[in-house]
CSV table of C-alpha atoms in Angstrom, one decimal:
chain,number,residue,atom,x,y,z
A,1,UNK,CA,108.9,78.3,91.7
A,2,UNK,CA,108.2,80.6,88.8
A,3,UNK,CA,104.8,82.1,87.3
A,4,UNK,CA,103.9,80.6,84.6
A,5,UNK,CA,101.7,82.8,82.6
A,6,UNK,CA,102.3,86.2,84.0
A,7,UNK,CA,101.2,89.7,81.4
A,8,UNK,CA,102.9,92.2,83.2
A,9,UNK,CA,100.0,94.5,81.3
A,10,UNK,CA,97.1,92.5,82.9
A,11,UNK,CA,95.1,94.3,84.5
A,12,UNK,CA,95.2,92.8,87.7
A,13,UNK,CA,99.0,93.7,88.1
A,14,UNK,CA,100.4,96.8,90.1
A,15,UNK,CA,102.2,97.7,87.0
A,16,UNK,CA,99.4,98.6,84.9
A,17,UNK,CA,98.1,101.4,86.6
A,18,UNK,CA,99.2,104.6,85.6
A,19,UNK,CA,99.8,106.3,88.9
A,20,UNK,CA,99.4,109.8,90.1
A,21,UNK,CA,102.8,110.7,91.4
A,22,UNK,CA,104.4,110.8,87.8
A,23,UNK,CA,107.5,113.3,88.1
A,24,UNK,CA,106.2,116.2,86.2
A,25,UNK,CA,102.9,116.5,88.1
A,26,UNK,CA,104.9,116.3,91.8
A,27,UNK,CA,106.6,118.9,90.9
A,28,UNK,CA,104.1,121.0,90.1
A,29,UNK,CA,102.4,120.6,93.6
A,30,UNK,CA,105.2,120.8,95.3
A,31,UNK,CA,105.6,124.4,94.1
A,32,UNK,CA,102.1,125.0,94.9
A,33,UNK,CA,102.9,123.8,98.2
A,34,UNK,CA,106.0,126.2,98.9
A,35,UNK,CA,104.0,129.3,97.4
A,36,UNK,CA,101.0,129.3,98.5
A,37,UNK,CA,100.9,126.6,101.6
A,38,UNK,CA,98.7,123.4,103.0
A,39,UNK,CA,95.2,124.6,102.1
A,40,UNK,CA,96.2,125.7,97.9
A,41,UNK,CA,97.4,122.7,97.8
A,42,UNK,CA,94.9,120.3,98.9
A,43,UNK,CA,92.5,122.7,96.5
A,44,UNK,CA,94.7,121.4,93.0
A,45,UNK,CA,95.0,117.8,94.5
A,46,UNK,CA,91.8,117.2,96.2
A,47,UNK,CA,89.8,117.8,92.7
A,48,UNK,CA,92.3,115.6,90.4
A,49,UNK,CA,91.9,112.7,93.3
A,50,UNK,CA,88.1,113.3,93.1
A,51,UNK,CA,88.5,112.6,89.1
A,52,UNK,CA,90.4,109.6,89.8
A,53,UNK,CA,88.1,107.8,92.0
A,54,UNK,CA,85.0,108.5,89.7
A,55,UNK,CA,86.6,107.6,86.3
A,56,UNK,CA,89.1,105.0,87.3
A,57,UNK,CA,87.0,101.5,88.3
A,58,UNK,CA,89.9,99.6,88.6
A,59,UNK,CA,91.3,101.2,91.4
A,60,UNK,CA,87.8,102.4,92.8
A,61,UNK,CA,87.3,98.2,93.1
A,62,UNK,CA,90.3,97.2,94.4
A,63,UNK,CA,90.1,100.1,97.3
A,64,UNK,CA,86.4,98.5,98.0
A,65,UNK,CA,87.6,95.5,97.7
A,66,UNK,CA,90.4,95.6,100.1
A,67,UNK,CA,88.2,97.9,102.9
A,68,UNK,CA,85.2,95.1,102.9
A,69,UNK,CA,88.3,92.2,103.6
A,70,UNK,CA,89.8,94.9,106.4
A,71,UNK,CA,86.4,94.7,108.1
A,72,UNK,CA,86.8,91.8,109.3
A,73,UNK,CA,89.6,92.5,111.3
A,74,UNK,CA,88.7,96.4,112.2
A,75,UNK,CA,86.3,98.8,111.9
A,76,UNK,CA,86.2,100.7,108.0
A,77,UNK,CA,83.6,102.6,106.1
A,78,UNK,CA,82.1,100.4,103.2
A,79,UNK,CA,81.1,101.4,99.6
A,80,UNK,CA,81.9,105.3,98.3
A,81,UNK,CA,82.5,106.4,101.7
A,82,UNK,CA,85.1,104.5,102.6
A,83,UNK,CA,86.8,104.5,98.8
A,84,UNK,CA,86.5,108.4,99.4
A,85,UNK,CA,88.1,108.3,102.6
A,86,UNK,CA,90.9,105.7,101.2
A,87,UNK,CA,91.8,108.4,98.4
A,88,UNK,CA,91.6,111.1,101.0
A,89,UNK,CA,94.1,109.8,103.3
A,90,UNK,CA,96.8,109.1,99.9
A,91,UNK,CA,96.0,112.7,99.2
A,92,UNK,CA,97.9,113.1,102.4
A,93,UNK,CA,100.3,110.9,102.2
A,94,UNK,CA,101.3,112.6,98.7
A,95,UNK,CA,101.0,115.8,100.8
A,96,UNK,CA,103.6,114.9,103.2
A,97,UNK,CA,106.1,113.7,100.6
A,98,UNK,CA,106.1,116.7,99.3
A,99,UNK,CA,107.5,118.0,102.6
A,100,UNK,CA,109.6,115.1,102.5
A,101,UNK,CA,111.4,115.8,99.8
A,102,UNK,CA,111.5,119.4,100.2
A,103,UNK,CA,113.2,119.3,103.5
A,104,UNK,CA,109.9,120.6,105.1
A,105,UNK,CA,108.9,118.1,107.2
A,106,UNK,CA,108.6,118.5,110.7
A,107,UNK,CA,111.1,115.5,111.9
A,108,UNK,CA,111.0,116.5,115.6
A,109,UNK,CA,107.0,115.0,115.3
A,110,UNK,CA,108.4,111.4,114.5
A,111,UNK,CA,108.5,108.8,116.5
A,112,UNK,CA,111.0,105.9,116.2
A,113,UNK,CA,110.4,102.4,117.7
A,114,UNK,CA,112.7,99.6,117.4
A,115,UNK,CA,115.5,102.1,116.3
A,116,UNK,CA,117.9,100.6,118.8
A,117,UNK,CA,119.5,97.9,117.5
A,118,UNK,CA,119.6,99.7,113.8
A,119,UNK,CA,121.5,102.2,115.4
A,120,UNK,CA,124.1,99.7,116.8
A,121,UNK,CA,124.7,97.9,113.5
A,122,UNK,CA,125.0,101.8,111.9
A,123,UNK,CA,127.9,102.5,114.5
A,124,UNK,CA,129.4,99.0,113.7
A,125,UNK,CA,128.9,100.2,110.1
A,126,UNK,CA,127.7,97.0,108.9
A,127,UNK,CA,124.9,97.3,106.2
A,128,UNK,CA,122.1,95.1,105.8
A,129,UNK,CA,118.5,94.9,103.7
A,130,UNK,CA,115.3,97.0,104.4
A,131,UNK,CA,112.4,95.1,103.5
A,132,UNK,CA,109.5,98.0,103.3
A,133,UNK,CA,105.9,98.1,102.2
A,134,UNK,CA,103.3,100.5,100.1
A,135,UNK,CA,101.9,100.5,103.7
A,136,UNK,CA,102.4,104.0,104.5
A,137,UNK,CA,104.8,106.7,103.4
A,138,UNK,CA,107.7,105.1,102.0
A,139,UNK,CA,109.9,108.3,101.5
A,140,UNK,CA,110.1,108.2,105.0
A,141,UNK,CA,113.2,106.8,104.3
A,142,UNK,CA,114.6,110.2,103.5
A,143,UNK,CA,114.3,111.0,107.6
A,144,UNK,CA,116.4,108.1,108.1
A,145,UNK,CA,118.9,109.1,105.9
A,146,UNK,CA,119.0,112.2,107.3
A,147,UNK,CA,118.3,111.1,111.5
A,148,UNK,CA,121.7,108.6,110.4
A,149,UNK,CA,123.8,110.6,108.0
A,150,UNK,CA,126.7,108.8,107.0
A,151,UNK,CA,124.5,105.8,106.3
A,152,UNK,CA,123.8,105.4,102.4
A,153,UNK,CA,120.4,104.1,101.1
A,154,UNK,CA,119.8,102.7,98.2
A,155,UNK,CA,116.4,101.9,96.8
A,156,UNK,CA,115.4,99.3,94.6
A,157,UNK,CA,112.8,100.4,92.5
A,158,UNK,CA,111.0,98.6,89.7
A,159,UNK,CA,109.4,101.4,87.6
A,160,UNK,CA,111.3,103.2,84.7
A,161,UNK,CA,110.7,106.6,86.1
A,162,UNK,CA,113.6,106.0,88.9
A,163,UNK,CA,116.1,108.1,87.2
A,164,UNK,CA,113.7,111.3,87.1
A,165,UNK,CA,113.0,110.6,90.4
A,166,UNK,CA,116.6,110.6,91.5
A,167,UNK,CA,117.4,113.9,89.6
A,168,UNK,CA,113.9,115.7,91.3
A,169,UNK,CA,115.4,114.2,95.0
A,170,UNK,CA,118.7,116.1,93.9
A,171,UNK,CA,117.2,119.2,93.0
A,172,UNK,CA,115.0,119.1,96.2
A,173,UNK,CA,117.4,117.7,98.5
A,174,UNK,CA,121.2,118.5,97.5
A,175,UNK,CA,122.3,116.7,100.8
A,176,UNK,CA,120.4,113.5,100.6
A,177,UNK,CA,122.0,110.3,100.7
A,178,UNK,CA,119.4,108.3,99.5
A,179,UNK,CA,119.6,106.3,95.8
A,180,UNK,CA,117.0,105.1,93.5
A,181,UNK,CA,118.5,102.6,91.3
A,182,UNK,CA,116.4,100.8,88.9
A,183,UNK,CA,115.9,97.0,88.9
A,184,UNK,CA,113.9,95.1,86.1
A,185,UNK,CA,115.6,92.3,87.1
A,186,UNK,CA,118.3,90.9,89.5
A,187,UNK,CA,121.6,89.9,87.3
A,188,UNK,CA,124.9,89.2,88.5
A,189,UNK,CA,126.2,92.3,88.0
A,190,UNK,CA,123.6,94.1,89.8
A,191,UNK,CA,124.1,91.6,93.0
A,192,UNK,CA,127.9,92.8,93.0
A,193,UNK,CA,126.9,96.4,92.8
A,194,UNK,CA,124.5,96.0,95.8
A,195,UNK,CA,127.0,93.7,98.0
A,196,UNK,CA,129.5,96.2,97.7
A,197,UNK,CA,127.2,98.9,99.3
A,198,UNK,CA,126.4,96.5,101.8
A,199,UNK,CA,130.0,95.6,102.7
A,200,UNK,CA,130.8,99.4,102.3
A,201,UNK,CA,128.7,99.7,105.2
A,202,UNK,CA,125.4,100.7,103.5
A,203,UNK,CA,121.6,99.6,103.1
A,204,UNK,CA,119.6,98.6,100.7
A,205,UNK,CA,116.1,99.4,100.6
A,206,UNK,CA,113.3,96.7,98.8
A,207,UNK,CA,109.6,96.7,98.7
A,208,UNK,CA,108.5,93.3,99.9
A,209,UNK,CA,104.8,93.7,99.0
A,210,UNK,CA,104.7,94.3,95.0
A,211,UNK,CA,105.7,91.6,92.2
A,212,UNK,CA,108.3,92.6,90.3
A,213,UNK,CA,108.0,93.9,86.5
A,214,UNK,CA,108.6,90.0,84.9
A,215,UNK,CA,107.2,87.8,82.7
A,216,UNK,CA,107.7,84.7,85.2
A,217,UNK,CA,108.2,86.5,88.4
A,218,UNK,CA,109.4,84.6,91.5
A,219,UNK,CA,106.4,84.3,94.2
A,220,UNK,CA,105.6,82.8,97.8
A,221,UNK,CA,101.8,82.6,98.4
A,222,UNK,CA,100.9,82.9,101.5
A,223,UNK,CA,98.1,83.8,103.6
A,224,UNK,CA,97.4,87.8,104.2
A,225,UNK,CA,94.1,89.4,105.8
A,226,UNK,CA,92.3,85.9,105.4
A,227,UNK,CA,93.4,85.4,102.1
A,228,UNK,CA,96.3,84.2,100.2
A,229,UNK,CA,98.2,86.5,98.1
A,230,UNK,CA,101.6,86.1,95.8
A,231,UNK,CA,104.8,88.1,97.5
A,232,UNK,CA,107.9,87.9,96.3
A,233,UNK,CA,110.9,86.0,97.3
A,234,UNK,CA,113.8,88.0,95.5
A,235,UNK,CA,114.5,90.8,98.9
A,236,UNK,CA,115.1,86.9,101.0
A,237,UNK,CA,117.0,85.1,98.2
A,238,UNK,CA,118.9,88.7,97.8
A,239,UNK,CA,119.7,88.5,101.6
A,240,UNK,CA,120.9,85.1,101.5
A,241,UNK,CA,123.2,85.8,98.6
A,242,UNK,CA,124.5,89.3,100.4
A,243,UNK,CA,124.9,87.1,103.9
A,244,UNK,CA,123.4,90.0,105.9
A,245,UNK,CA,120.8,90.8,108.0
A,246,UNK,CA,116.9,91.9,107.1
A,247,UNK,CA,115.0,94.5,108.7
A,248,UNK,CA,111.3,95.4,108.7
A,249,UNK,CA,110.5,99.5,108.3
A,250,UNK,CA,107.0,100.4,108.6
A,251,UNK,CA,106.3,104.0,108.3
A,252,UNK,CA,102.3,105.4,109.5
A,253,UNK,CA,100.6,108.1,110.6
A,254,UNK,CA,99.0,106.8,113.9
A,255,UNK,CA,97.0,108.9,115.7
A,256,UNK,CA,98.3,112.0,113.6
A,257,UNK,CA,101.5,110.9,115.1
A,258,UNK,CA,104.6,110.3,111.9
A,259,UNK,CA,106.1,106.7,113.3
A,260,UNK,CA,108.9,104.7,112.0
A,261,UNK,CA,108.7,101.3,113.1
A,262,UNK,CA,112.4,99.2,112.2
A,263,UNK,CA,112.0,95.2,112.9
A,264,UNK,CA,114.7,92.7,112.9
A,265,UNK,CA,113.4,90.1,110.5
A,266,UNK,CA,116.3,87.7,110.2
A,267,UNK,CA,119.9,87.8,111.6
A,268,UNK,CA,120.7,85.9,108.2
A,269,UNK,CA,118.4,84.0,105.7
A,270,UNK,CA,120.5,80.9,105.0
A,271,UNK,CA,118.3,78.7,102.2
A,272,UNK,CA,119.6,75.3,102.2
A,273,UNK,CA,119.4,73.0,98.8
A,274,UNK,CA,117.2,70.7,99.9
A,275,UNK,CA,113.8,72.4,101.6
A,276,UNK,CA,114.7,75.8,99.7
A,277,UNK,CA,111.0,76.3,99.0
A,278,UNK,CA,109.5,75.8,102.3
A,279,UNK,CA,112.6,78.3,103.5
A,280,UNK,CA,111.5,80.8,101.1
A,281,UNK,CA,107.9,80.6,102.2
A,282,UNK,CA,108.5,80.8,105.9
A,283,UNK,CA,110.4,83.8,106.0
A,284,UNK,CA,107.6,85.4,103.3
A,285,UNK,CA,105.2,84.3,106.1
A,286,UNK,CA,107.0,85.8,108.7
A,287,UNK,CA,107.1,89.1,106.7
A,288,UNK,CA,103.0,88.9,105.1
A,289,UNK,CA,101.7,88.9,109.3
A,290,UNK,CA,104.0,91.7,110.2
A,291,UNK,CA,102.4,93.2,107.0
A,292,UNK,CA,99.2,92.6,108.2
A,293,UNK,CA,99.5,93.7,111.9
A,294,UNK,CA,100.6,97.4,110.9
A,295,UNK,CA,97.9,97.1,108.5
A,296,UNK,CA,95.2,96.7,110.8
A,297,UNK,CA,96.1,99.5,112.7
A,298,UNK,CA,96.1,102.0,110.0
A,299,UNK,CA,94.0,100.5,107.4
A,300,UNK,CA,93.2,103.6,105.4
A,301,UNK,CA,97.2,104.0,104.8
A,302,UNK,CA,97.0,101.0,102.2
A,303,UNK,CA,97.8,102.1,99.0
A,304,UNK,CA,98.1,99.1,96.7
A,305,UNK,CA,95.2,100.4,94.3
A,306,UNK,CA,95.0,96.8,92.2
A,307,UNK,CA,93.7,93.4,92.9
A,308,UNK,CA,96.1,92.5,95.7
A,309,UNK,CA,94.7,88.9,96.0
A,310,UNK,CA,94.8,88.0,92.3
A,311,UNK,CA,96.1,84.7,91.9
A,312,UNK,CA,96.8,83.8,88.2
A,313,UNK,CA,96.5,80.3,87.0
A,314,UNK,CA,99.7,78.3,88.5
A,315,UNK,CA,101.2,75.7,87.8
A,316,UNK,CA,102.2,73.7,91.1
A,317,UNK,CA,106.0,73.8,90.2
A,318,UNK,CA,105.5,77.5,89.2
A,319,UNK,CA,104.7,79.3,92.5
A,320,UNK,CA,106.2,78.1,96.2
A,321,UNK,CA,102.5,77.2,98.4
């Protein structure tokens, strides 16, 4: 069920790449933002994007990459074109969480689908697990936290910036209830911890689309645009340990429209002894085609800049098929 040989500093994995949103540099456009407004900004980021795309190959590939495998299922620029369009549209995404976490963003704009039955189990104040995506905006969250404000979030993040990150959120938004809480790995102590906030009436937030930072991390493969691809099965196995239900949040831009899109994925993930694996891949399946269907609608709001589709040599006791 484990990766066998996994090199977390590979370049192939997600964790490799030295990002753009590092704390220092957000901050810094965000204040270029609130001083000077829309157009400054884009002048500082638009350039330092620019740079990226022509000196970074690795993410330049994986962009083209991924826009020649969309085509086949919508219609994408190709080649430079559609790598510069791919950058331009996460120049915008960074754009808008800077409103987000500035308390600037225009929340009346958003439109909510599927928000009905998350609302009933927020008045029953019973928690669950968010399964999320880098499909999108994920800080997003923060207008749920504040559309529902007596409901607590807390994030699961994998990177070891999560504790700047909280502090900048603080500073930004005094009033925000959401948490970033860091997670290398998922020990019994840290299970506690989350079931508490659960039972406390609380939810915790997971990417489902991103291997976690481990030398044997636990993976599904399943199929995903016409290809299969490694997820992980930690937010399912987390669920069946916390006995509570998992949504789906998918937050685009569609049609210059903000949407946030909540799914029920399971009531409950029960994984039995024997047939654990195929449990475990079933539910990933369910969650890789949701994945994909938002996808295809707003492909250019991808923003997994690796090799998505790498599949490392595995052992067939190593990784659930």
């Amino acid at each position: 069920m484990k990766q066998s040989t996994q090199n977390t500093g590979s370049a192939w994995h997600w964790a490799s790449i030295n990002e753009v949103s590092f704390v220092a540099g957000m901050r810094f456009l965000f204040w270029v933002f609130k001083v000077c407004g829309r157009w400054p900004f884009r002048i500082f980021l638009y350039p330092v994007l620019a740079w990226y795309v022509f000196t970074k190959p690795a993410p330049r590939r994986a962009s083209m990459a991924y826009l020649q495998r969309m085509s086949g299922y919508t219609k994408v620029a190709q080649g430079w074109t559609g790598v510069l369009q791919h950058f331009a549209a996460f120049a915008e995404n960074i754009l808008d969480k800077m409103l987000l976490w500035g308390g600037l963003f225009d929340e009346s704009k958003v439109k909510y689908v599927g928000q009905e039955e998350m609302h009933v189990q927020v008045t029953q104040k019973r928690g669950g697990l968010i399964v999320c995506s880098h499909l999108g905006n994920l800080e997003m969250c923060r207008v749920l936290s504040r559309r529902f404000p007596e409901v607590k979030l807390t994030v699961l993040v994998h990177t070891k910036h999560a504790q700047a990150f909280n502090r900048m959120l603080a500073r930004l938004d005094p009033e925000s209830q959401m948490n970033l809480l860091q997670v290398t790995e998922m020990t019994p102590a840290t299970a506690m911890l989350l079931a508490d906030k659960i039972a406390e009436g609380g939810f915790v937030v997971i990417a489902g689309d991103r291997i976690p930072v481990a030398p044997q991390p636990r993976v599904a493969v399943t199929p995903f645009l016409g290809r299969d691809a490694a997820f992980p099965v930690g937010p399912y196995v987390l669920a069946s340990v916390l006995h509570c239900p998992v949504y789906l949040l998918f937050s685009l831009q569609m049609d210059g429209v903000p949407q946030v899109c909540f799914e029920l994925l399971r009531e409950a993930i029960r994984l039995p002894r024997k047939g654990r694996d195929e449990a475990l891949r079933s539910v990933v399946a369910e969650y890789a085609a949701r994945l994909e269907y938002y996808a295809v609608r707003a492909p250019l709001q991808w923003f997994n800049f690796y090799d998505f589709w790498h599949l490392p040599e595995l052992e067939k006791q190593d990784a659930i098929r």
